[in-house]
Amino acid sequence: MAPFEFMRHVTHPYQESSPETHGHFKGTDLRFPQYSASAVPFAWMLREDMEQRAEQYGLAVDPAREPKLLFDTNWVQERGNQLALLDCFFGHIKAEKSLCFFYAKEVPFIEDSRRVILGVGTVRHIGDSTEYNYSRDGKLRSVLWERMIQHSIRPGYANGFLMPYYELIDYLAEHEDCDASRLTAFAPGDYFDEFSYASELVSHDAAIEALQHCAGVLNRIQKTLPGNYQPQIKWLHDRLAELWKMRGPALDLARHYALLGLSVERFLRTKSKPS
Protein backbone atom coordinates (compact mmCIF):
# COMPACT_ATOMS: atom_id res chain seq x y z
CA MET A 1 0.00 0.00 0.00
CA ALA A 2 2.99 2.32 -0.32
CA PRO A 3 1.91 5.54 -2.12
CA PHE A 4 5.48 6.09 -3.31
CA GLU A 5 8.00 4.24 -5.45
CA PHE A 6 11.30 2.81 -4.25
CA MET A 7 14.25 0.83 -5.58
CA ARG A 8 15.78 -2.48 -4.52
CA HIS A 9 19.31 -3.50 -5.49
CA VAL A 10 19.43 -7.13 -6.65
CA THR A 11 22.42 -9.40 -7.18
CA HIS A 12 22.19 -12.75 -8.93
CA PRO A 13 22.45 -15.63 -6.40
CA TYR A 14 25.02 -17.43 -8.60
CA GLN A 15 27.19 -14.39 -9.29
CA GLU A 16 29.88 -15.40 -6.79
CA SER A 17 29.34 -19.15 -6.59
CA SER A 18 29.48 -19.68 -10.38
CA PRO A 19 31.99 -17.16 -11.78
CA GLU A 20 32.46 -19.21 -14.97
CA THR A 21 28.84 -18.65 -16.05
CA HIS A 22 27.62 -15.73 -13.90
CA GLY A 23 30.77 -13.82 -13.01
CA HIS A 24 29.99 -11.02 -15.47
CA PHE A 25 26.62 -10.28 -13.82
CA LYS A 26 26.36 -7.00 -11.94
CA GLY A 27 23.97 -5.79 -9.28
CA THR A 28 20.80 -4.43 -10.84
CA ASP A 29 18.25 -1.92 -9.56
CA LEU A 30 14.65 -3.08 -9.52
CA ARG A 31 12.00 -0.35 -9.41
CA PHE A 32 8.85 -0.76 -7.32
CA PRO A 33 6.17 1.72 -8.47
CA GLN A 34 3.59 3.03 -6.01
CA TYR A 35 0.83 0.61 -5.06
CA SER A 36 2.58 -2.37 -6.59
CA ALA A 37 3.60 -5.91 -5.76
CA SER A 38 6.44 -8.03 -7.04
CA ALA A 39 5.08 -11.10 -8.85
CA VAL A 40 7.47 -14.06 -9.07
CA PRO A 41 6.01 -17.23 -10.67
CA PHE A 42 8.45 -19.76 -9.20
CA ALA A 43 6.59 -22.82 -10.46
CA TRP A 44 6.92 -21.57 -14.04
CA MET A 45 10.69 -21.32 -13.73
CA LEU A 46 11.32 -24.94 -12.84
CA ARG A 47 13.77 -26.45 -15.29
CA GLU A 48 12.19 -29.90 -15.18
CA ASP A 49 8.82 -28.51 -16.31
CA MET A 50 10.14 -26.25 -19.08
CA GLU A 51 9.57 -28.64 -22.00
CA GLN A 52 6.14 -29.66 -20.73
CA ARG A 53 5.02 -26.02 -20.55
CA ALA A 54 6.55 -25.38 -23.97
CA GLU A 55 4.45 -28.18 -25.44
CA GLN A 56 1.32 -27.04 -23.61
CA TYR A 57 1.58 -23.40 -24.66
CA GLY A 58 3.66 -23.62 -27.85
CA LEU A 59 6.70 -21.81 -26.43
CA ALA A 60 10.09 -21.43 -28.12
CA VAL A 61 12.34 -22.85 -25.41
CA ASP A 62 15.52 -24.84 -25.93
CA PRO A 63 17.10 -26.84 -23.08
CA ALA A 64 20.40 -26.79 -25.00
CA ARG A 65 20.69 -23.07 -24.28
CA GLU A 66 20.85 -23.69 -20.54
CA PRO A 67 24.36 -23.29 -19.06
CA LYS A 68 26.25 -26.22 -17.60
CA LEU A 69 26.90 -25.40 -13.95
CA LEU A 70 29.21 -27.10 -11.46
CA PHE A 71 26.17 -27.98 -9.35
CA ASP A 72 22.58 -29.03 -9.97
CA THR A 73 19.95 -26.32 -10.18
CA ASN A 74 16.19 -26.54 -10.44
CA TRP A 75 15.83 -23.21 -12.21
CA VAL A 76 15.82 -21.96 -15.79
CA GLN A 77 18.86 -19.70 -16.34
CA GLU A 78 18.99 -18.58 -19.97
CA ARG A 79 17.33 -15.30 -20.98
CA GLY A 80 15.43 -16.60 -24.03
CA ASN A 81 13.99 -19.55 -22.13
CA GLN A 82 13.14 -17.34 -19.16
CA LEU A 83 11.34 -14.77 -21.30
CA ALA A 84 9.35 -17.39 -23.16
CA LEU A 85 8.02 -18.75 -19.87
CA LEU A 86 7.57 -15.40 -18.12
CA ASP A 87 5.91 -13.73 -21.11
CA CYS A 88 3.45 -16.62 -21.27
CA PHE A 89 2.64 -16.40 -17.57
CA PHE A 90 2.17 -12.63 -17.49
CA GLY A 91 0.39 -12.69 -20.84
CA HIS A 92 -2.59 -14.32 -19.13
CA ILE A 93 -3.03 -11.27 -16.89
CA LYS A 94 -5.04 -8.34 -18.28
CA ALA A 95 -4.80 -4.79 -16.95
CA GLU A 96 -8.11 -3.40 -15.65
CA LYS A 97 -9.72 -6.85 -15.99
CA SER A 98 -7.77 -9.40 -13.95
CA LEU A 99 -8.06 -9.64 -10.19
CA CYS A 100 -5.08 -10.04 -7.88
CA PHE A 101 -5.37 -11.96 -4.61
CA PHE A 102 -2.89 -11.24 -1.83
CA TYR A 103 -2.37 -14.12 0.57
CA ALA A 104 -0.05 -15.11 3.41
CA LYS A 105 1.28 -18.44 4.57
CA GLU A 106 1.43 -17.28 8.21
CA VAL A 107 -0.58 -14.84 10.28
CA PRO A 108 0.02 -13.98 13.97
CA PHE A 109 -3.56 -14.42 15.17
CA ILE A 110 -4.21 -18.03 14.17
CA GLU A 111 -2.23 -21.26 13.80
CA ASP A 112 -3.39 -22.92 10.61
CA SER A 113 -1.60 -24.41 7.60
CA ARG A 114 -4.11 -22.94 5.17
CA ARG A 115 -3.33 -19.82 3.13
CA VAL A 116 -4.97 -16.66 4.41
CA ILE A 117 -6.34 -14.07 1.97
CA LEU A 118 -5.21 -10.57 2.95
CA GLY A 119 -6.94 -8.58 0.24
CA VAL A 120 -8.16 -8.44 -3.34
CA GLY A 121 -7.86 -5.79 -6.02
CA THR A 122 -7.83 -5.26 -9.76
CA VAL A 123 -4.60 -5.33 -11.78
CA ARG A 124 -3.89 -1.83 -13.03
CA HIS A 125 -0.61 -2.38 -14.87
CA ILE A 126 1.86 -5.20 -15.59
CA GLY A 127 5.48 -4.11 -15.60
CA ASP A 128 8.10 -5.08 -18.16
CA SER A 129 10.94 -7.52 -17.58
CA THR A 130 14.26 -6.27 -16.21
CA GLU A 131 17.50 -7.72 -17.54
CA TYR A 132 20.55 -8.00 -15.33
CA ASN A 133 23.39 -5.53 -15.77
CA TYR A 134 26.76 -6.94 -16.83
CA SER A 135 30.32 -5.86 -16.12
CA ARG A 136 31.57 -7.32 -19.42
CA ASP A 137 30.46 -9.48 -22.31
CA GLY A 138 29.53 -13.02 -21.42
CA LYS A 139 27.84 -15.98 -23.02
CA LEU A 140 24.95 -16.12 -20.57
CA ARG A 141 22.27 -13.44 -20.21
CA SER A 142 19.36 -13.55 -17.75
CA VAL A 143 16.41 -11.51 -16.58
CA LEU A 144 15.02 -10.96 -13.11
CA TRP A 145 11.93 -13.07 -12.59
CA GLU A 146 10.05 -10.28 -10.84
CA ARG A 147 7.57 -8.13 -12.70
CA MET A 148 5.69 -5.38 -10.97
CA ILE A 149 1.92 -5.64 -10.71
CA GLN A 150 0.28 -2.33 -9.86
CA HIS A 151 -3.05 -2.87 -8.14
CA SER A 152 -6.20 -0.86 -7.44
CA ILE A 153 -6.35 -1.16 -3.65
CA ARG A 154 -6.39 2.31 -2.08
CA PRO A 155 -7.40 3.85 1.23
CA GLY A 156 -11.17 3.96 1.29
CA TYR A 157 -11.36 0.65 -0.62
CA ALA A 158 -13.47 1.91 -3.53
CA ASN A 159 -11.88 -0.63 -5.90
CA GLY A 160 -10.48 -3.49 -3.88
CA PHE A 161 -9.85 -3.99 -0.17
CA LEU A 162 -7.69 -5.37 2.60
CA MET A 163 -9.21 -7.60 5.25
CA PRO A 164 -9.37 -5.78 8.64
CA TYR A 165 -6.90 -8.11 10.32
CA TYR A 166 -5.07 -5.33 12.20
CA GLU A 167 -8.33 -4.39 13.89
CA LEU A 168 -9.06 -8.08 14.43
CA ILE A 169 -5.75 -8.61 16.25
CA ASP A 170 -6.64 -5.87 18.74
CA TYR A 171 -10.10 -7.36 19.20
CA LEU A 172 -8.74 -10.87 19.80
CA ALA A 173 -6.34 -9.55 22.44
CA GLU A 174 -9.38 -8.48 24.49
CA HIS A 175 -11.63 -11.42 23.58
CA GLU A 176 -9.56 -14.58 24.00
CA ASP A 177 -12.62 -16.81 23.73
CA CYS A 178 -13.37 -15.59 20.17
CA ASP A 179 -12.93 -18.18 17.40
CA ALA A 180 -10.48 -16.39 15.08
CA SER A 181 -11.01 -18.94 12.30
CA ARG A 182 -14.57 -17.66 11.77
CA LEU A 183 -13.16 -14.20 11.07
CA THR A 184 -10.34 -15.34 8.80
CA ALA A 185 -10.68 -15.62 5.02
CA PHE A 186 -8.87 -18.80 3.98
CA ALA A 187 -7.94 -19.54 0.39
CA PRO A 188 -9.96 -22.49 -0.97
CA GLY A 189 -8.30 -25.75 0.03
CA ASP A 190 -9.14 -27.52 -3.23
CA TYR A 191 -6.98 -25.01 -5.10
CA PHE A 192 -3.93 -25.06 -2.85
CA ASP A 193 -1.44 -24.96 -5.73
CA GLU A 194 -3.05 -21.81 -7.13
CA PHE A 195 -2.22 -20.01 -3.90
CA SER A 196 1.35 -21.28 -3.74
CA TYR A 197 4.78 -20.81 -5.38
CA ALA A 198 4.76 -17.06 -4.51
CA SER A 199 2.74 -16.05 -7.61
CA GLU A 200 0.45 -18.28 -9.63
CA LEU A 201 -2.46 -18.02 -12.01
CA VAL A 202 -5.87 -18.58 -10.44
CA SER A 203 -8.78 -20.26 -12.19
CA HIS A 204 -12.29 -18.83 -12.26
CA ASP A 205 -13.61 -21.49 -9.90
CA ALA A 206 -10.85 -20.84 -7.35
CA ALA A 207 -11.42 -17.08 -7.57
CA ILE A 208 -15.18 -17.45 -7.10
CA GLU A 209 -14.73 -19.62 -4.02
CA ALA A 210 -12.08 -17.24 -2.60
CA LEU A 211 -14.34 -14.21 -3.05
CA GLN A 212 -17.25 -16.06 -1.48
CA HIS A 213 -15.05 -16.84 1.54
CA CYS A 214 -14.07 -13.16 1.83
CA ALA A 215 -17.69 -12.01 1.60
CA GLY A 216 -18.79 -14.47 4.27
CA VAL A 217 -16.02 -13.42 6.63
CA LEU A 218 -16.70 -9.71 6.11
CA ASN A 219 -20.38 -10.30 6.89
CA ARG A 220 -19.36 -11.91 10.17
CA ILE A 221 -16.73 -9.26 10.91
CA GLN A 222 -19.21 -6.39 10.55
CA LYS A 223 -21.22 -7.96 13.38
CA THR A 224 -18.08 -8.11 15.53
CA LEU A 225 -15.85 -5.14 14.76
CA PRO A 226 -16.89 -1.50 14.51
CA GLY A 227 -16.82 -0.03 11.03
CA ASN A 228 -18.69 0.02 7.73
CA TYR A 229 -17.79 -2.94 5.54
CA GLN A 230 -20.63 -2.59 3.05
CA PRO A 231 -18.45 -0.98 0.30
CA GLN A 232 -16.09 -3.97 0.40
CA ILE A 233 -18.95 -6.46 0.42
CA LYS A 234 -20.65 -4.73 -2.51
CA TRP A 235 -17.38 -4.69 -4.47
CA LEU A 236 -16.98 -8.41 -3.80
CA HIS A 237 -20.48 -9.24 -5.02
CA ASP A 238 -19.95 -7.14 -8.16
CA ARG A 239 -16.76 -9.06 -8.92
CA LEU A 240 -18.51 -12.38 -8.24
CA ALA A 241 -21.21 -11.49 -10.75
CA GLU A 242 -18.53 -10.72 -13.35
CA LEU A 243 -16.68 -13.96 -12.66
CA TRP A 244 -19.80 -16.10 -12.96
CA LYS A 245 -20.48 -14.47 -16.33
CA MET A 246 -16.88 -15.08 -17.47
CA ARG A 247 -16.93 -18.67 -16.28
CA GLY A 248 -20.23 -19.55 -17.92
CA PRO A 249 -22.40 -22.56 -17.07
CA ALA A 250 -19.84 -25.23 -18.01
CA LEU A 251 -17.21 -26.63 -15.69
CA ASP A 252 -13.95 -24.72 -15.74
CA LEU A 253 -12.05 -27.54 -17.42
CA ALA A 254 -10.27 -25.25 -19.88
CA ARG A 255 -9.02 -23.15 -16.94
CA HIS A 256 -9.09 -19.80 -18.72
CA TYR A 257 -6.79 -17.93 -16.41
CA ALA A 258 -7.28 -14.22 -15.97
CA LEU A 259 -6.43 -13.87 -12.30
CA LEU A 260 -3.35 -13.77 -10.15
CA GLY A 261 -2.46 -14.95 -6.66
CA LEU A 262 0.39 -13.10 -4.94
CA SER A 263 2.11 -14.20 -1.76
CA VAL A 264 3.46 -11.82 0.84
CA GLU A 265 4.91 -14.82 2.72
CA ARG A 266 3.61 -13.81 6.15
CA PHE A 267 1.39 -11.16 7.68
CA LEU A 268 3.30 -9.38 10.45
CA ARG A 269 1.94 -7.52 13.44
CA THR A 270 3.02 -4.12 12.19
CA LYS A 271 1.37 -1.07 10.72
CA SER A 272 3.40 -1.58 7.54
CA LYS A 273 0.70 -3.14 5.38
CA PRO A 274 1.28 -5.12 2.16
CA SER A 275 2.40 -2.94 -0.75
Coordinates of C-alpha atoms in Angstrom, one line a residue:
M1 CA 0.0 0.0 0.0
A2 CA 3.0 2.3 -0.3
P3 CA 1.9 5.5 -2.1
F4 CA 5.5 6.1 -3.3
E5 CA 8.0 4.2 -5.4
F6 CA 11.3 2.8 -4.3
M7 CA 14.3 0.8 -5.6
R8 CA 15.8 -2.5 -4.5
H9 CA 19.3 -3.5 -5.5
V10 CA 19.4 -7.1 -6.6
T11 CA 22.4 -9.4 -7.2
H12 CA 22.2 -12.8 -8.9
P13 CA 22.5 -15.6 -6.4
Y14 CA 25.0 -17.4 -8.6
Q15 CA 27.2 -14.4 -9.3
E16 CA 29.9 -15.4 -6.8
S17 CA 29.3 -19.2 -6.6
S18 CA 29.5 -19.7 -10.4
P19 CA 32.0 -17.2 -11.8
E20 CA 32.5 -19.2 -15.0
T21 CA 28.8 -18.6 -16.1
H22 CA 27.6 -15.7 -13.9
G23 CA 30.8 -13.8 -13.0
H24 CA 30.0 -11.0 -15.5
F25 CA 26.6 -10.3 -13.8
K26 CA 26.4 -7.0 -11.9
G27 CA 24.0 -5.8 -9.3
T28 CA 20.8 -4.4 -10.8
D29 CA 18.2 -1.9 -9.6
L30 CA 14.7 -3.1 -9.5
R31 CA 12.0 -0.3 -9.4
F32 CA 8.9 -0.8 -7.3
P33 CA 6.2 1.7 -8.5
Q34 CA 3.6 3.0 -6.0
Y35 CA 0.8 0.6 -5.1
S36 CA 2.6 -2.4 -6.6
A37 CA 3.6 -5.9 -5.8
S38 CA 6.4 -8.0 -7.0
A39 CA 5.1 -11.1 -8.8
V40 CA 7.5 -14.1 -9.1
P41 CA 6.0 -17.2 -10.7
F42 CA 8.4 -19.8 -9.2
A43 CA 6.6 -22.8 -10.5
W44 CA 6.9 -21.6 -14.0
M45 CA 10.7 -21.3 -13.7
L46 CA 11.3 -24.9 -12.8
R47 CA 13.8 -26.4 -15.3
E48 CA 12.2 -29.9 -15.2
D49 CA 8.8 -28.5 -16.3
M50 CA 10.1 -26.3 -19.1
E51 CA 9.6 -28.6 -22.0
Q52 CA 6.1 -29.7 -20.7
R53 CA 5.0 -26.0 -20.5
A54 CA 6.6 -25.4 -24.0
E55 CA 4.5 -28.2 -25.4
Q56 CA 1.3 -27.0 -23.6
Y57 CA 1.6 -23.4 -24.7
G58 CA 3.7 -23.6 -27.8
L59 CA 6.7 -21.8 -26.4
A60 CA 10.1 -21.4 -28.1
V61 CA 12.3 -22.8 -25.4
D62 CA 15.5 -24.8 -25.9
P63 CA 17.1 -26.8 -23.1
A64 CA 20.4 -26.8 -25.0
R65 CA 20.7 -23.1 -24.3
E66 CA 20.9 -23.7 -20.5
P67 CA 24.4 -23.3 -19.1
K68 CA 26.3 -26.2 -17.6
L69 CA 26.9 -25.4 -14.0
L70 CA 29.2 -27.1 -11.5
F71 CA 26.2 -28.0 -9.4
D72 CA 22.6 -29.0 -10.0
T73 CA 19.9 -26.3 -10.2
N74 CA 16.2 -26.5 -10.4
W75 CA 15.8 -23.2 -12.2
V76 CA 15.8 -22.0 -15.8
Q77 CA 18.9 -19.7 -16.3
E78 CA 19.0 -18.6 -20.0
R79 CA 17.3 -15.3 -21.0
G80 CA 15.4 -16.6 -24.0
N81 CA 14.0 -19.5 -22.1
Q82 CA 13.1 -17.3 -19.2
L83 CA 11.3 -14.8 -21.3
A84 CA 9.3 -17.4 -23.2
L85 CA 8.0 -18.7 -19.9
L86 CA 7.6 -15.4 -18.1
D87 CA 5.9 -13.7 -21.1
C88 CA 3.4 -16.6 -21.3
F89 CA 2.6 -16.4 -17.6
F90 CA 2.2 -12.6 -17.5
G91 CA 0.4 -12.7 -20.8
H92 CA -2.6 -14.3 -19.1
I93 CA -3.0 -11.3 -16.9
K94 CA -5.0 -8.3 -18.3
A95 CA -4.8 -4.8 -17.0
E96 CA -8.1 -3.4 -15.7
K97 CA -9.7 -6.8 -16.0
S98 CA -7.8 -9.4 -13.9
L99 CA -8.1 -9.6 -10.2
C100 CA -5.1 -10.0 -7.9
F101 CA -5.4 -12.0 -4.6
F102 CA -2.9 -11.2 -1.8
Y103 CA -2.4 -14.1 0.6
A104 CA -0.1 -15.1 3.4
K105 CA 1.3 -18.4 4.6
E106 CA 1.4 -17.3 8.2
V107 CA -0.6 -14.8 10.3
P108 CA 0.0 -14.0 14.0
F109 CA -3.6 -14.4 15.2
I110 CA -4.2 -18.0 14.2
E111 CA -2.2 -21.3 13.8
D112 CA -3.4 -22.9 10.6
S113 CA -1.6 -24.4 7.6
R114 CA -4.1 -22.9 5.2
R115 CA -3.3 -19.8 3.1
V116 CA -5.0 -16.7 4.4
I117 CA -6.3 -14.1 2.0
L118 CA -5.2 -10.6 2.9
G119 CA -6.9 -8.6 0.2
V120 CA -8.2 -8.4 -3.3
G121 CA -7.9 -5.8 -6.0
T122 CA -7.8 -5.3 -9.8
V123 CA -4.6 -5.3 -11.8
R124 CA -3.9 -1.8 -13.0
H125 CA -0.6 -2.4 -14.9
I126 CA 1.9 -5.2 -15.6
G127 CA 5.5 -4.1 -15.6
D128 CA 8.1 -5.1 -18.2
S129 CA 10.9 -7.5 -17.6
T130 CA 14.3 -6.3 -16.2
E131 CA 17.5 -7.7 -17.5
Y132 CA 20.6 -8.0 -15.3
N133 CA 23.4 -5.5 -15.8
Y134 CA 26.8 -6.9 -16.8
S135 CA 30.3 -5.9 -16.1
R136 CA 31.6 -7.3 -19.4
D137 CA 30.5 -9.5 -22.3
G138 CA 29.5 -13.0 -21.4
K139 CA 27.8 -16.0 -23.0
L140 CA 24.9 -16.1 -20.6
R141 CA 22.3 -13.4 -20.2
S142 CA 19.4 -13.6 -17.8
V143 CA 16.4 -11.5 -16.6
L144 CA 15.0 -11.0 -13.1
W145 CA 11.9 -13.1 -12.6
E146 CA 10.0 -10.3 -10.8
R147 CA 7.6 -8.1 -12.7
M148 CA 5.7 -5.4 -11.0
I149 CA 1.9 -5.6 -10.7
Q150 CA 0.3 -2.3 -9.9
H151 CA -3.0 -2.9 -8.1
S152 CA -6.2 -0.9 -7.4
I153 CA -6.3 -1.2 -3.6
R154 CA -6.4 2.3 -2.1
P155 CA -7.4 3.9 1.2
G156 CA -11.2 4.0 1.3
Y157 CA -11.4 0.6 -0.6
A158 CA -13.5 1.9 -3.5
N159 CA -11.9 -0.6 -5.9
G160 CA -10.5 -3.5 -3.9
F161 CA -9.9 -4.0 -0.2
L162 CA -7.7 -5.4 2.6
M163 CA -9.2 -7.6 5.2
P164 CA -9.4 -5.8 8.6
Y165 CA -6.9 -8.1 10.3
Y166 CA -5.1 -5.3 12.2
E167 CA -8.3 -4.4 13.9
L168 CA -9.1 -8.1 14.4
I169 CA -5.7 -8.6 16.3
D170 CA -6.6 -5.9 18.7
Y171 CA -10.1 -7.4 19.2
L172 CA -8.7 -10.9 19.8
A173 CA -6.3 -9.6 22.4
E174 CA -9.4 -8.5 24.5
H175 CA -11.6 -11.4 23.6
E176 CA -9.6 -14.6 24.0
D177 CA -12.6 -16.8 23.7
C178 CA -13.4 -15.6 20.2
D179 CA -12.9 -18.2 17.4
A180 CA -10.5 -16.4 15.1
S181 CA -11.0 -18.9 12.3
R182 CA -14.6 -17.7 11.8
L183 CA -13.2 -14.2 11.1
T184 CA -10.3 -15.3 8.8
A185 CA -10.7 -15.6 5.0
F186 CA -8.9 -18.8 4.0
A187 CA -7.9 -19.5 0.4
P188 CA -10.0 -22.5 -1.0
G189 CA -8.3 -25.7 0.0
D190 CA -9.1 -27.5 -3.2
Y191 CA -7.0 -25.0 -5.1
F192 CA -3.9 -25.1 -2.9
D193 CA -1.4 -25.0 -5.7
E194 CA -3.1 -21.8 -7.1
F195 CA -2.2 -20.0 -3.9
S196 CA 1.4 -21.3 -3.7
Y197 CA 4.8 -20.8 -5.4
A198 CA 4.8 -17.1 -4.5
S199 CA 2.7 -16.0 -7.6
E200 CA 0.5 -18.3 -9.6
L201 CA -2.5 -18.0 -12.0
V202 CA -5.9 -18.6 -10.4
S203 CA -8.8 -20.3 -12.2
H204 CA -12.3 -18.8 -12.3
D205 CA -13.6 -21.5 -9.9
A206 CA -10.8 -20.8 -7.4
A207 CA -11.4 -17.1 -7.6
I208 CA -15.2 -17.5 -7.1
E209 CA -14.7 -19.6 -4.0
A210 CA -12.1 -17.2 -2.6
L211 CA -14.3 -14.2 -3.1
Q212 CA -17.2 -16.1 -1.5
H213 CA -15.0 -16.8 1.5
C214 CA -14.1 -13.2 1.8
A215 CA -17.7 -12.0 1.6
G216 CA -18.8 -14.5 4.3
V217 CA -16.0 -13.4 6.6
L218 CA -16.7 -9.7 6.1
N219 CA -20.4 -10.3 6.9
R220 CA -19.4 -11.9 10.2
I221 CA -16.7 -9.3 10.9
Q222 CA -19.2 -6.4 10.5
K223 CA -21.2 -8.0 13.4
T224 CA -18.1 -8.1 15.5
L225 CA -15.8 -5.1 14.8
P226 CA -16.9 -1.5 14.5
G227 CA -16.8 0.0 11.0
N228 CA -18.7 0.0 7.7
Y229 CA -17.8 -2.9 5.5
Q230 CA -20.6 -2.6 3.0
P231 CA -18.5 -1.0 0.3
Q232 CA -16.1 -4.0 0.4
I233 CA -19.0 -6.5 0.4
K234 CA -20.7 -4.7 -2.5
W235 CA -17.4 -4.7 -4.5
L236 CA -17.0 -8.4 -3.8
H237 CA -20.5 -9.2 -5.0
D238 CA -19.9 -7.1 -8.2
R239 CA -16.8 -9.1 -8.9
L240 CA -18.5 -12.4 -8.2
A241 CA -21.2 -11.5 -10.8
E242 CA -18.5 -10.7 -13.4
L243 CA -16.7 -14.0 -12.7
W244 CA -19.8 -16.1 -13.0
K245 CA -20.5 -14.5 -16.3
M246 CA -16.9 -15.1 -17.5
R247 CA -16.9 -18.7 -16.3
G248 CA -20.2 -19.5 -17.9
P249 CA -22.4 -22.6 -17.1
A250 CA -19.8 -25.2 -18.0
L251 CA -17.2 -26.6 -15.7
D252 CA -14.0 -24.7 -15.7
L253 CA -12.1 -27.5 -17.4
A254 CA -10.3 -25.2 -19.9
R255 CA -9.0 -23.2 -16.9
H256 CA -9.1 -19.8 -18.7
Y257 CA -6.8 -17.9 -16.4
A258 CA -7.3 -14.2 -16.0
L259 CA -6.4 -13.9 -12.3
L260 CA -3.3 -13.8 -10.1
G261 CA -2.5 -14.9 -6.7
L262 CA 0.4 -13.1 -4.9
S263 CA 2.1 -14.2 -1.8
V264 CA 3.5 -11.8 0.8
E265 CA 4.9 -14.8 2.7
R266 CA 3.6 -13.8 6.1
F267 CA 1.4 -11.2 7.7
L268 CA 3.3 -9.4 10.5
R269 CA 1.9 -7.5 13.4
T270 CA 3.0 -4.1 12.2
K271 CA 1.4 -1.1 10.7
S272 CA 3.4 -1.6 7.5
K273 CA 0.7 -3.1 5.4
P274 CA 1.3 -5.1 2.2
S275 CA 2.4 -2.9 -0.7

